[in-house]
């Protein structure tokens, strides 16, 4: 009953929607052949490259795969603290 | 020239063998010449689902290695004159047959039969590769569950990588009440995720268990919902346009009455 009320009030998602969301995410990784380990490696490499040019907090660098309009996208969000001076 | 159809799924236990048995039997009931091929070496089950387990002499490994003639290795069905089974070997490894041998067997069977239905083992290893080697067309069986749909997606990718393009989906064990409550993915949800063509939907039905107990495919049961669903699939395979079974359909008066008595 409590479960039903929660659903009615929109507090809890239908379990099938959860299944669908989880499937979509897991299939993006399956299809792109990108394991969480590979994503983590990519994140580390990005940190190395970008830190040559900008200052940012590594903890805030967020890398993930997402799906938009039937396209798989690589999303990288990096809040920048400071852009380094042009040395040349 | 016949058509070779492989029934796959990736995940085990979703109803591949039951589906292969029912499609094969259903096609035979429509007057087609059909042979069912069990390629699940080491875990054979198509024989028991069809109720033919007591008639086995030779198996697919014997045929592949020339220990018997193709004709000798085929078991005739109890119910239909034009339905045969080639059983899997129970005590060998999946590698006892190779892709080349499978292609040769399929090509020989195609000369004589309208449909060759292959029951594929679970997994994506050698057994799967053998099963699809000689196939012209592939069906993918899944359930409305995260794990089964995920594996179906992987299998579809592998089928396409092996030039078995446009596999068709069979969604098995759908429970309309759970779908209505939002606790089970609907046919539309699954199609949206997998983006393949749908061949049919089988409702979860106690009659499947009962018919398997008896060794009588449910497709021959005129009353069972699952039987109707399989008969529709058979007609679609033969090229007919058949609308999807309405799973919400009210139960008939008779089955309601039976339920009252069962209580």
Short mmCIF file of C-alpha atoms in Angstrom, two decimals:
data_model
loop_
_atom_site.label_atom_id
_atom_site.label_comp_id
_atom_site.label_asym_id
_atom_site.label_seq_id
_atom_site.Cartn_x
_atom_site.Cartn_y
_atom_site.Cartn_z
CA UNK A 1 0.00 0.00 0.00
CA UNK A 2 2.79 2.36 0.92
CA UNK A 3 4.42 1.40 -2.34
CA UNK A 4 1.26 2.23 -4.23
CA UNK A 5 0.97 5.63 -2.55
CA UNK A 6 4.56 6.45 -3.34
CA UNK A 7 3.94 5.61 -6.97
CA UNK A 8 0.74 7.62 -7.01
CA UNK A 9 2.50 10.65 -5.63
CA UNK A 10 5.27 10.20 -8.15
CA UNK A 11 7.80 9.78 -5.38
CA UNK A 12 9.09 6.52 -6.75
CA UNK A 13 9.78 5.63 -10.35
CA UNK A 14 8.09 2.61 -11.87
CA UNK A 15 10.46 -0.31 -11.71
CA UNK A 16 10.16 -0.77 -15.47
CA UNK A 17 11.43 2.77 -16.03
CA UNK A 18 14.38 1.98 -13.82
CA UNK A 19 15.01 -1.16 -15.87
CA UNK A 20 14.86 0.85 -19.08
CA UNK A 21 17.19 3.59 -17.86
CA UNK A 22 19.72 1.10 -16.54
CA UNK A 23 19.56 -0.92 -19.74
CA UNK A 24 20.11 2.13 -21.90
CA UNK A 25 23.21 3.08 -19.95
CA UNK A 26 24.65 -0.41 -19.86
CA UNK A 27 24.03 -0.88 -23.58
CA UNK A 28 25.85 2.33 -24.43
CA UNK A 29 28.90 0.90 -22.72
CA UNK A 30 28.39 -2.55 -24.27
CA UNK A 31 27.94 -1.16 -27.76
CA UNK A 32 30.75 1.36 -27.58
CA UNK A 33 32.84 -1.37 -26.03
CA UNK A 34 33.81 1.09 -23.30
CA UNK A 35 34.25 -0.53 -19.93
CA UNK A 36 34.26 1.61 -16.78
CA UNK A 37 38.02 0.94 -16.62
CA UNK A 38 38.53 2.36 -20.08
CA UNK A 39 36.50 5.43 -19.17
CA UNK A 40 38.70 5.90 -16.12
CA UNK A 41 41.85 5.63 -18.27
CA UNK A 42 40.40 8.18 -20.68
CA UNK A 43 39.71 10.47 -17.74
CA UNK A 44 43.31 10.24 -16.55
CA UNK A 45 44.67 10.95 -20.04
CA UNK A 46 42.37 13.93 -20.42
CA UNK A 47 43.58 15.32 -17.11
CA UNK A 48 47.16 15.04 -18.31
CA UNK A 49 46.53 16.79 -21.60
CA UNK A 50 44.23 19.54 -20.39
CA UNK A 51 46.33 20.42 -17.35
CA UNK A 52 49.07 21.51 -19.76
CA UNK A 53 46.84 24.38 -20.77
CA UNK A 54 44.49 25.06 -17.90
CA UNK A 55 44.17 24.85 -14.15
CA UNK A 56 41.23 22.90 -12.83
CA UNK A 57 40.26 20.68 -9.96
CA UNK A 58 40.76 17.07 -11.09
CA UNK A 59 37.91 15.91 -8.89
CA UNK A 60 35.49 17.98 -10.95
CA UNK A 61 36.45 16.50 -14.28
CA UNK A 62 33.49 14.38 -15.26
CA UNK A 63 33.61 11.93 -18.18
CA UNK A 64 30.63 9.90 -19.27
CA UNK A 65 28.89 8.37 -22.22
CA UNK A 66 25.39 9.60 -22.91
CA UNK A 67 22.69 9.08 -25.48
CA UNK A 68 21.02 11.95 -27.27
CA UNK A 69 18.80 11.83 -30.34
CA UNK A 70 19.92 8.26 -31.06
CA UNK A 71 23.59 9.31 -30.97
CA UNK A 72 26.12 8.15 -28.46
CA UNK A 73 27.98 11.15 -27.07
CA UNK A 74 31.08 11.45 -24.99
CA UNK A 75 30.40 14.16 -22.44
CA UNK A 76 33.32 15.84 -20.68
CA UNK A 77 32.62 18.56 -18.16
CA UNK A 78 35.52 20.53 -16.76
CA UNK A 79 34.95 23.60 -14.62
CA UNK A 80 38.06 25.69 -15.29
CA UNK A 81 39.78 27.61 -12.51
CA UNK A 82 42.36 29.44 -14.60
CA UNK A 83 43.73 29.40 -18.14
CA UNK A 84 47.51 29.40 -18.23
CA UNK A 85 49.39 32.31 -19.77
CA UNK A 86 50.54 31.94 -23.34
CA UNK A 87 54.21 31.09 -22.88
CA UNK A 88 55.33 31.53 -26.49
CA UNK B 1 15.35 -25.19 -51.45
CA UNK B 2 14.60 -24.92 -47.75
CA UNK B 3 15.36 -22.17 -45.26
CA UNK B 4 17.66 -22.58 -42.26
CA UNK B 5 16.51 -20.62 -39.19
CA UNK B 6 18.59 -20.41 -36.01
CA UNK B 7 16.88 -19.67 -32.67
CA UNK B 8 19.30 -17.78 -30.39
CA UNK B 9 19.22 -15.66 -27.22
CA UNK B 10 22.61 -15.29 -25.57
CA UNK B 11 21.21 -15.74 -22.09
CA UNK B 12 20.12 -19.20 -21.04
CA UNK B 13 16.67 -20.07 -19.76
CA UNK B 14 14.67 -17.54 -21.77
CA UNK B 15 12.81 -20.19 -23.78
CA UNK B 16 14.96 -20.96 -26.83
CA UNK B 17 14.34 -24.70 -26.86
CA UNK B 18 10.62 -24.30 -26.18
CA UNK B 19 10.43 -21.75 -28.98
CA UNK B 20 12.34 -23.93 -31.44
CA UNK B 21 10.12 -26.94 -30.61
CA UNK B 22 6.91 -24.95 -31.00
CA UNK B 23 7.91 -23.21 -34.21
CA UNK B 24 9.03 -26.50 -35.75
CA UNK B 25 5.92 -28.37 -34.67
CA UNK B 26 3.70 -25.48 -35.73
CA UNK B 27 5.21 -25.40 -39.21
CA UNK B 28 4.77 -29.17 -39.52
CA UNK B 29 1.13 -28.78 -38.44
CA UNK B 30 0.77 -26.39 -41.39
CA UNK B 31 1.94 -29.16 -43.71
CA UNK B 32 5.56 -28.07 -44.07
CA UNK B 33 8.50 -30.47 -44.13
CA UNK B 34 10.53 -29.59 -41.05
CA UNK B 35 13.64 -30.82 -39.28
CA UNK B 36 14.67 -29.59 -35.84
CA UNK B 37 18.37 -29.54 -35.10
CA UNK B 38 19.58 -29.49 -31.49
CA UNK B 39 23.10 -28.01 -31.39
CA UNK B 40 23.31 -27.72 -27.61
CA UNK B 41 25.88 -30.51 -27.31
CA UNK B 42 26.26 -31.74 -23.74
CA UNK B 43 22.95 -30.18 -22.64
CA UNK B 44 20.42 -31.63 -25.05
CA UNK B 45 16.79 -30.90 -24.30
CA UNK B 46 14.89 -30.53 -27.53
CA UNK B 47 14.23 -34.29 -27.42
CA UNK B 48 12.39 -34.12 -24.08
CA UNK B 49 10.41 -31.01 -24.99
CA UNK B 50 9.15 -32.91 -28.04
CA UNK B 51 8.65 -36.15 -26.09
CA UNK B 52 11.08 -38.07 -28.33
CA UNK B 53 13.78 -38.89 -25.76
CA UNK B 54 13.19 -42.66 -25.93
CA UNK B 55 13.81 -42.92 -29.65
CA UNK B 56 17.35 -41.60 -29.88
CA UNK B 57 19.94 -43.85 -31.50
CA UNK B 58 22.34 -41.49 -33.30
CA UNK B 59 23.02 -37.79 -32.79
CA UNK B 60 24.41 -34.74 -34.57
CA UNK B 61 28.03 -35.66 -33.74
CA UNK B 62 27.55 -39.10 -35.35
CA UNK B 63 26.19 -37.41 -38.47
CA UNK B 64 28.97 -34.80 -38.59
CA UNK B 65 31.64 -37.50 -38.34
CA UNK B 66 29.98 -39.87 -40.78
CA UNK B 67 29.25 -42.57 -38.18
CA UNK B 68 25.75 -42.78 -39.61
CA UNK B 69 23.90 -41.51 -42.65
CA UNK B 70 21.94 -38.28 -42.32
CA UNK B 71 18.67 -40.21 -42.76
CA UNK B 72 19.57 -42.64 -39.94
CA UNK B 73 20.28 -39.79 -37.56
CA UNK B 74 16.85 -38.22 -37.97
CA UNK B 75 14.11 -39.18 -35.52
CA UNK B 76 10.58 -39.10 -36.84
CA UNK B 77 8.05 -37.23 -34.71
CA UNK B 78 5.12 -39.07 -33.09
CA UNK B 79 2.51 -36.64 -34.36
CA UNK B 80 3.59 -35.47 -37.81
CA UNK B 81 4.98 -37.51 -40.68
CA UNK B 82 7.00 -34.59 -42.00
CA UNK B 83 8.63 -33.53 -38.73
CA UNK B 84 12.06 -34.82 -37.72
CA UNK B 85 14.55 -34.21 -34.93
CA UNK B 86 18.32 -34.45 -35.06
CA UNK B 87 19.32 -34.59 -31.38
CA UNK B 88 22.47 -33.14 -29.84
CA UNK B 89 25.07 -35.48 -28.34
CA UNK B 90 24.87 -35.62 -24.58
CA UNK B 91 28.37 -36.83 -23.69
CA UNK B 92 30.57 -34.81 -26.03
CA UNK B 93 32.07 -31.31 -26.03
CA UNK B 94 30.72 -28.35 -27.98
CA UNK B 95 33.83 -28.62 -30.16
CA UNK B 96 32.84 -32.13 -31.35
CA UNK B 97 31.22 -30.40 -34.34
CA UNK B 98 32.77 -27.53 -36.30
CA UNK B 99 31.36 -24.77 -38.46
CA UNK B 100 32.29 -26.48 -41.70
CA UNK B 101 30.45 -29.67 -40.70
CA UNK B 102 27.40 -27.64 -39.64
CA UNK B 103 27.29 -25.87 -42.99
CA UNK B 104 27.50 -29.23 -44.78
CA UNK B 105 24.64 -30.71 -42.72
CA UNK B 106 22.45 -27.64 -43.27
CA UNK B 107 23.09 -27.67 -47.02
CA UNK B 108 22.15 -31.31 -47.27
CA UNK B 109 18.97 -30.84 -45.21
CA UNK B 110 17.95 -27.84 -47.32
CA UNK B 111 17.59 -30.10 -50.35
CA UNK B 112 14.81 -32.06 -48.71
CA UNK B 113 13.11 -29.89 -46.09
CA UNK B 114 11.15 -26.63 -46.22
CA UNK B 115 12.45 -25.48 -42.85
CA UNK B 116 15.49 -26.41 -40.81
CA UNK B 117 15.09 -25.01 -37.27
CA UNK B 118 18.28 -24.87 -35.19
CA UNK B 119 18.16 -24.71 -31.40
CA UNK B 120 21.29 -22.77 -30.42
CA UNK B 121 23.09 -23.19 -27.08
CA UNK B 122 23.28 -20.28 -24.62
CA UNK B 123 26.45 -18.23 -24.69
CA UNK B 124 28.60 -16.76 -27.46
CA UNK B 125 31.34 -19.37 -27.71
CA UNK B 126 31.98 -22.18 -30.22
CA UNK B 127 28.51 -23.72 -29.77
CA UNK B 128 26.92 -20.44 -30.84
CA UNK B 129 29.29 -20.09 -33.80
CA UNK B 130 28.48 -23.64 -34.93
CA UNK B 131 24.75 -23.08 -34.61
CA UNK B 132 24.72 -19.95 -36.78
CA UNK B 133 27.26 -21.19 -39.36
CA UNK B 134 24.73 -22.63 -41.80
CA UNK B 135 21.79 -20.33 -41.03
CA UNK B 136 19.97 -18.10 -43.50
CA UNK B 137 17.86 -16.32 -40.92
CA UNK B 138 18.02 -15.75 -37.15
CA UNK B 139 15.45 -15.33 -34.39
CA UNK B 140 16.42 -13.85 -31.04
CA UNK B 141 14.38 -14.90 -28.00
CA UNK B 142 14.32 -12.59 -24.99
CA UNK B 143 12.33 -11.93 -21.80
CA UNK B 144 11.22 -8.51 -20.51
CA UNK B 145 14.14 -8.41 -18.06
CA UNK B 146 17.30 -6.34 -17.94
CA UNK B 147 19.71 -9.27 -18.23
CA UNK B 148 17.89 -11.01 -21.08
CA UNK B 149 17.51 -7.80 -23.12
CA UNK B 150 21.16 -6.92 -22.59
CA UNK B 151 22.26 -10.33 -23.86
CA UNK B 152 19.84 -10.09 -26.79
CA UNK B 153 21.54 -6.83 -27.78
CA UNK B 154 24.94 -8.50 -27.72
CA UNK B 155 23.67 -11.44 -29.77
CA UNK B 156 22.10 -9.13 -32.36
CA UNK B 157 25.49 -7.44 -32.76
CA UNK B 158 27.26 -10.79 -33.17
CA UNK B 159 24.67 -12.06 -35.66
CA UNK B 160 25.07 -8.93 -37.76
CA UNK B 161 28.86 -9.21 -37.57
CA UNK B 162 28.41 -12.70 -39.07
CA UNK B 163 26.19 -11.36 -41.89
CA UNK B 164 22.96 -12.66 -40.37
CA UNK B 165 21.31 -9.30 -40.85
CA UNK B 166 17.87 -8.27 -39.66
CA UNK B 167 17.35 -10.85 -36.93
CA UNK B 168 13.77 -10.97 -35.68
CA UNK B 169 12.80 -10.72 -32.02
CA UNK B 170 10.53 -13.00 -30.00
CA UNK B 171 9.60 -11.61 -26.60
CA UNK B 172 8.75 -14.49 -24.29
CA UNK B 173 7.10 -14.61 -20.84
CA UNK B 174 5.33 -11.28 -21.00
CA UNK B 175 3.03 -10.71 -18.02
CA UNK B 176 0.39 -8.19 -19.11
CA UNK B 177 -0.66 -7.33 -15.54
CA UNK B 178 2.87 -6.42 -14.52
CA UNK B 179 3.27 -4.36 -17.69
CA UNK B 180 0.04 -2.53 -16.86
CA UNK B 181 1.30 -1.76 -13.35
CA UNK B 182 4.54 -0.37 -14.74
CA UNK B 183 6.61 -3.17 -13.23
CA UNK B 184 7.60 -4.89 -16.45
CA UNK B 185 9.01 -3.48 -19.67
CA UNK B 186 6.44 -3.47 -22.45
CA UNK B 187 6.95 -4.75 -25.99
CA UNK B 188 7.35 -1.12 -27.11
CA UNK B 189 10.00 -0.44 -24.43
CA UNK B 190 12.06 -3.41 -25.57
CA UNK B 191 11.73 -2.57 -29.26
CA UNK B 192 12.79 1.00 -28.55
CA UNK B 193 15.96 -0.26 -26.86
CA UNK B 194 16.89 -3.04 -29.30
CA UNK B 195 15.66 -1.45 -32.55
CA UNK B 196 14.96 -4.73 -34.37
CA UNK B 197 11.93 -6.20 -36.08
CA UNK B 198 9.45 -8.04 -33.87
CA UNK B 199 8.34 -11.53 -34.86
CA UNK B 200 6.02 -12.20 -31.95
CA UNK B 201 5.12 -11.97 -28.29
CA UNK B 202 4.46 -14.98 -26.06
CA UNK B 203 2.54 -14.43 -22.82
CA UNK B 204 3.76 -16.12 -19.66
CA UNK B 205 1.52 -19.16 -19.52
CA UNK B 206 1.30 -22.10 -17.07
CA UNK B 207 0.35 -24.25 -20.05
CA UNK B 208 3.98 -24.13 -21.22
CA UNK B 209 5.07 -25.97 -18.08
CA UNK B 210 2.22 -28.44 -18.39
CA UNK B 211 2.86 -29.14 -22.07
CA UNK B 212 6.60 -29.56 -21.46
CA UNK B 213 5.81 -32.02 -18.65
CA UNK B 214 3.87 -34.05 -21.19
CA UNK B 215 6.29 -33.67 -24.08
CA UNK B 216 3.53 -32.09 -26.21
CA UNK B 217 4.40 -28.66 -27.68
CA UNK B 218 1.89 -26.02 -26.56
CA UNK B 219 1.43 -24.85 -30.17
CA UNK B 220 -0.91 -27.85 -30.58
CA UNK B 221 -3.04 -26.75 -27.60
CA UNK B 222 -6.00 -24.91 -29.09
CA UNK B 223 -7.01 -23.33 -25.74
CA UNK B 224 -3.65 -22.05 -24.48
CA UNK B 225 -2.76 -18.38 -25.03
CA UNK B 226 0.89 -19.29 -25.57
CA UNK B 227 -0.22 -21.85 -28.16
CA UNK B 228 -2.14 -19.16 -30.04
CA UNK B 229 0.87 -16.84 -29.86
CA UNK B 230 3.14 -19.53 -31.31
CA UNK B 231 0.63 -20.33 -34.07
CA UNK B 232 0.66 -16.64 -35.00
CA UNK B 233 4.45 -16.68 -35.18
CA UNK B 234 4.32 -19.74 -37.45
CA UNK B 235 1.95 -17.95 -39.81
CA UNK B 236 4.24 -14.89 -39.87
CA UNK B 237 7.23 -17.10 -40.71
CA UNK B 238 5.25 -18.42 -43.65
CA UNK B 239 4.78 -14.85 -44.85
CA UNK B 240 1.30 -14.08 -43.58
CA UNK B 241 0.50 -10.74 -41.94
CA UNK B 242 -0.93 -11.52 -38.52
CA UNK B 243 -1.67 -8.79 -35.95
CA UNK B 244 -0.13 -9.15 -32.48
CA UNK B 245 -2.12 -11.16 -29.98
CA UNK B 246 -4.00 -8.85 -27.63
CA UNK B 247 -2.53 -9.85 -24.30
CA UNK B 248 -5.12 -7.88 -22.33
CA UNK B 249 -7.92 -9.92 -23.84
CA UNK B 250 -10.55 -10.90 -21.30
CA UNK B 251 -10.49 -14.46 -20.20
CA UNK B 252 -13.23 -16.55 -21.70
CA UNK B 253 -16.23 -17.62 -19.65
CA UNK B 254 -15.07 -21.22 -19.60
CA UNK B 255 -11.60 -20.56 -18.20
CA UNK B 256 -13.11 -18.26 -15.55
CA UNK B 257 -15.48 -21.05 -14.57
CA UNK B 258 -12.58 -23.49 -14.38
CA UNK B 259 -10.75 -21.14 -12.04
CA UNK B 260 -13.73 -21.01 -9.69
CA UNK B 261 -13.75 -24.79 -9.54
CA UNK B 262 -10.01 -24.99 -8.98
CA UNK B 263 -10.39 -22.81 -5.88
#
